[in-house]
CSV table of C-alpha atoms in Angstrom, one decimal:
chain,number,residue,atom,x,y,z
A,77,MET,CA,325.9,103.0,128.6
A,78,ILE,CA,324.2,102.1,131.5
A,79,VAL,CA,323.5,105.3,134.5
A,80,ASN,CA,321.5,104.7,137.3
A,81,GLY,CA,320.5,101.4,136.4
A,82,LEU,CA,319.1,103.0,133.3
A,83,LEU,CA,320.6,100.8,130.2
A,84,GLY,CA,320.9,102.1,126.4
A,85,LEU,CA,320.1,106.0,126.6
A,86,ASN,CA,322.0,108.5,126.0
A,87,ASN,CA,322.0,112.0,127.8
A,88,ILE,CA,319.0,113.0,126.0
A,89,GLY,CA,317.1,110.1,126.7
A,90,ILE,CA,317.7,109.9,130.9
A,91,VAL,CA,317.2,113.9,130.3
A,92,MET,CA,313.7,112.9,128.6
A,93,ILE,CA,312.6,110.4,131.2
A,94,LEU,CA,313.9,113.1,134.3
A,95,THR,CA,310.9,115.1,132.4
A,96,ARG,CA,308.5,113.0,132.6
A,97,ASN,CA,308.6,112.0,135.6
A,98,TYR,CA,309.2,114.7,136.8
A,99,ASN,CA,305.7,116.6,134.9
A,100,LYS,CA,303.8,113.1,136.9
A,101,LEU,CA,305.0,114.3,140.0
A,102,TRP,CA,304.3,117.8,139.6
A,103,GLN,CA,301.0,116.9,138.7
A,104,SER,CA,300.4,114.4,141.1
A,105,TYR,CA,301.0,117.8,143.4
A,106,LYS,CA,299.2,119.1,142.2
A,107,ASN,CA,296.1,117.1,142.8
A,108,SER,CA,297.0,116.9,146.0
A,109,ILE,CA,295.1,117.3,149.8
A,110,PHE,CA,295.5,118.3,153.0
A,111,GLN,CA,294.7,116.2,156.0
A,112,PHE,CA,295.0,118.1,160.0
A,113,PRO,CA,294.9,115.0,163.2
A,114,SER,CA,292.2,118.1,164.6
A,115,PRO,CA,291.4,121.5,163.7
A,116,MET,CA,294.9,123.4,164.0
A,117,ASN,CA,295.0,127.5,164.6
A,118,LEU,CA,297.0,128.3,161.1
A,119,LYS,CA,298.7,131.2,159.8
A,120,ARG,CA,297.5,133.4,156.9
A,121,LYS,CA,300.1,132.9,154.9
A,122,PHE,CA,302.2,129.3,155.7
A,123,VAL,CA,304.4,126.8,153.5
A,124,VAL,CA,304.3,123.3,153.6
A,125,ILE,CA,307.8,121.0,153.1
A,126,THR,CA,308.3,117.3,153.9
A,127,ALA,CA,311.2,115.3,154.0
A,128,PHE,CA,309.0,112.2,152.8
A,129,ASN,CA,310.6,109.9,149.1
A,130,PRO,CA,314.1,112.5,148.4
A,131,LEU,CA,314.0,113.1,144.5
A,132,GLY,CA,310.3,111.6,144.2
A,133,HIS,CA,312.0,107.6,144.8
A,134,LEU,CA,309.6,106.0,146.9
A,135,TYR,CA,311.1,105.1,150.7
A,136,LEU,CA,310.8,102.9,152.9
A,137,LYS,CA,308.5,103.8,155.7
A,138,TRP,CA,310.9,104.3,158.9
A,139,ARG,CA,313.7,105.8,156.3
A,140,ASN,CA,310.6,109.2,155.7
A,141,PHE,CA,310.2,109.2,159.2
A,142,CYS,CA,313.9,109.1,160.3
A,143,LEU,CA,313.6,111.8,157.6
A,144,ASN,CA,310.9,113.9,158.5
A,145,ARG,CA,312.5,113.6,162.0
A,146,GLU,CA,315.5,115.1,160.5
A,147,LEU,CA,313.8,118.0,158.9
A,148,GLU,CA,311.2,118.4,162.3
A,149,HIS,CA,314.4,118.9,164.3
A,150,ASP,CA,316.0,121.3,161.4
A,151,LEU,CA,312.7,123.3,162.2
A,152,ASP,CA,312.9,123.0,165.6
A,153,LYS,CA,316.7,124.7,165.8
A,154,ARG,CA,316.1,127.1,163.2
A,155,GLY,CA,313.2,128.2,166.1
A,156,LEU,CA,310.9,128.6,163.1
A,157,GLU,CA,306.9,128.0,164.8
A,158,PHE,CA,305.0,124.4,162.9
A,159,LEU,CA,302.7,121.7,162.7
A,160,PRO,CA,302.3,118.2,161.5
A,161,VAL,CA,299.9,117.8,157.8
A,162,LEU,CA,299.2,115.2,156.4
A,163,VAL,CA,299.3,115.6,152.6
A,164,SER,CA,297.6,112.8,150.1
A,165,ASP,CA,295.4,112.4,146.6
A,166,HIS,CA,292.1,112.1,146.9
A,167,GLN,CA,291.7,108.5,147.3
A,168,PHE,CA,294.3,108.2,150.7
A,169,ASP,CA,296.1,105.8,149.4
A,170,TYR,CA,299.5,107.4,149.9
A,171,LEU,CA,300.5,110.1,152.2
A,172,GLU,CA,303.4,112.0,153.0
A,173,HIS,CA,303.8,113.3,157.2
A,174,SER,CA,304.3,116.9,156.0
A,175,PHE,CA,304.8,120.3,158.3
A,176,CYS,CA,302.7,123.8,157.6
A,177,VAL,CA,306.0,126.1,158.8
A,178,CYS,CA,305.7,129.9,159.1
A,179,MET,CA,308.5,130.8,157.2
A,180,ASP,CA,309.9,133.1,153.9
A,181,LEU,CA,309.5,131.3,150.8
A,182,GLU,CA,313.1,131.3,150.0
A,183,GLU,CA,314.3,129.5,153.2
A,184,ALA,CA,311.4,127.1,152.4
A,185,VAL,CA,313.4,126.2,149.6
A,186,ILE,CA,316.9,125.9,150.8
A,187,ILE,CA,315.9,123.7,153.3
A,188,ALA,CA,313.9,121.5,150.8
A,189,ASP,CA,316.6,121.7,149.0
A,190,HIS,CA,318.1,120.1,151.4
A,191,TYR,CA,315.9,117.0,151.7
A,192,GLN,CA,316.1,116.5,148.2
A,193,GLN,CA,312.4,117.9,147.9
A,194,PHE,CA,311.3,119.0,144.4
A,195,ALA,CA,308.5,121.4,145.4
A,196,VAL,CA,307.4,123.3,148.2
A,197,PHE,CA,303.8,125.0,148.7
A,198,ILE,CA,302.5,128.4,149.3
A,199,VAL,CA,298.7,129.4,151.3
A,200,ASP,CA,299.3,133.1,151.2
A,201,ASP,CA,295.8,133.8,153.0
A,202,ASN,CA,293.9,130.6,152.0
A,203,GLU,CA,295.5,130.5,148.1
A,204,LEU,CA,297.7,127.9,146.9
A,205,SER,CA,300.3,127.5,145.0
A,206,LEU,CA,303.2,125.1,144.5
A,207,CYS,CA,307.0,126.0,143.8
A,208,PRO,CA,309.8,124.7,142.4
A,209,CYS,CA,313.0,124.5,144.1
A,210,GLN,CA,315.5,123.6,142.0
A,211,LEU,CA,315.0,126.2,139.2
A,212,PHE,CA,315.3,128.6,143.0
A,213,ILE,CA,318.5,127.2,143.7
A,214,ASP,CA,319.8,127.2,140.7
A,215,GLN,CA,319.0,130.4,139.7
A,216,GLY,CA,317.8,132.3,142.0
A,217,ILE,CA,314.0,132.7,140.1
A,218,ILE,CA,310.8,132.2,142.3
A,219,GLU,CA,308.9,130.8,140.6
A,220,VAL,CA,305.2,129.5,141.6
A,221,GLU,CA,301.8,127.7,139.9
A,222,ARG,CA,298.2,128.4,141.5
A,223,VAL,CA,297.1,125.1,142.8
A,224,GLY,CA,293.7,126.5,143.7
A,225,LEU,CA,291.5,127.3,147.1
A,226,PHE,CA,293.3,126.1,150.4
A,227,ASN,CA,290.0,125.2,151.7
A,228,HIS,CA,288.6,122.9,149.1
A,229,LEU,CA,291.7,120.9,150.0
A,230,VAL,CA,291.7,120.1,153.3
A,231,ARG,CA,290.0,116.9,154.1
A,232,SER,CA,289.4,115.1,157.6
A,233,PRO,CA,291.3,111.6,157.9
A,234,LYS,CA,287.7,109.2,156.3
A,235,GLY,CA,288.1,111.7,154.0
A,236,ALA,CA,284.4,114.1,154.6
A,237,ASN,CA,285.4,117.5,153.5
A,238,GLN,CA,287.2,119.1,156.9
A,239,GLY,CA,287.0,122.3,155.4
A,240,ILE,CA,288.2,126.3,156.4
A,241,GLU,CA,285.8,126.1,158.9
A,242,SER,CA,287.7,124.3,161.9
A,243,MET,CA,290.9,126.2,161.0
A,244,VAL,CA,291.3,129.2,162.9
A,245,TRP,CA,292.8,131.2,161.0
A,246,TYR,CA,294.9,134.4,162.6
């Protein structure tokens, strides 16, 4: 049987592969760092959302930028306050253009799901957490996993710790 290019797998095998890939993706989310182009004024509570790489598939750069531009227009249409941020791995080998957005978590999850994202980041008074989208979409359950202190994960594009001192919180 061929399903989405996978040969000879039954439904259980497909679920196991998807679960393994999801777990790997979840771990990479938990190891993310955040880069701001310059010191920013940040509210004490916001979400970080992107439209890059839907369903964890790596898209071409131009396609990701088009998707993120759609997201930016969507946020703007809703009258939401947002700022750009780069979310990357610690080596800066992989990054996604994202937005810090002042919005409630439920709305963020619905928007992220529309752009086929697995999760959103939440920052609440410097506490960084992750929220999976599908659990809320399927069952109406909001579940978050604490990642750490946001200020410990803020870096400058060159890798030096920019830290919380350069952020203006209100």
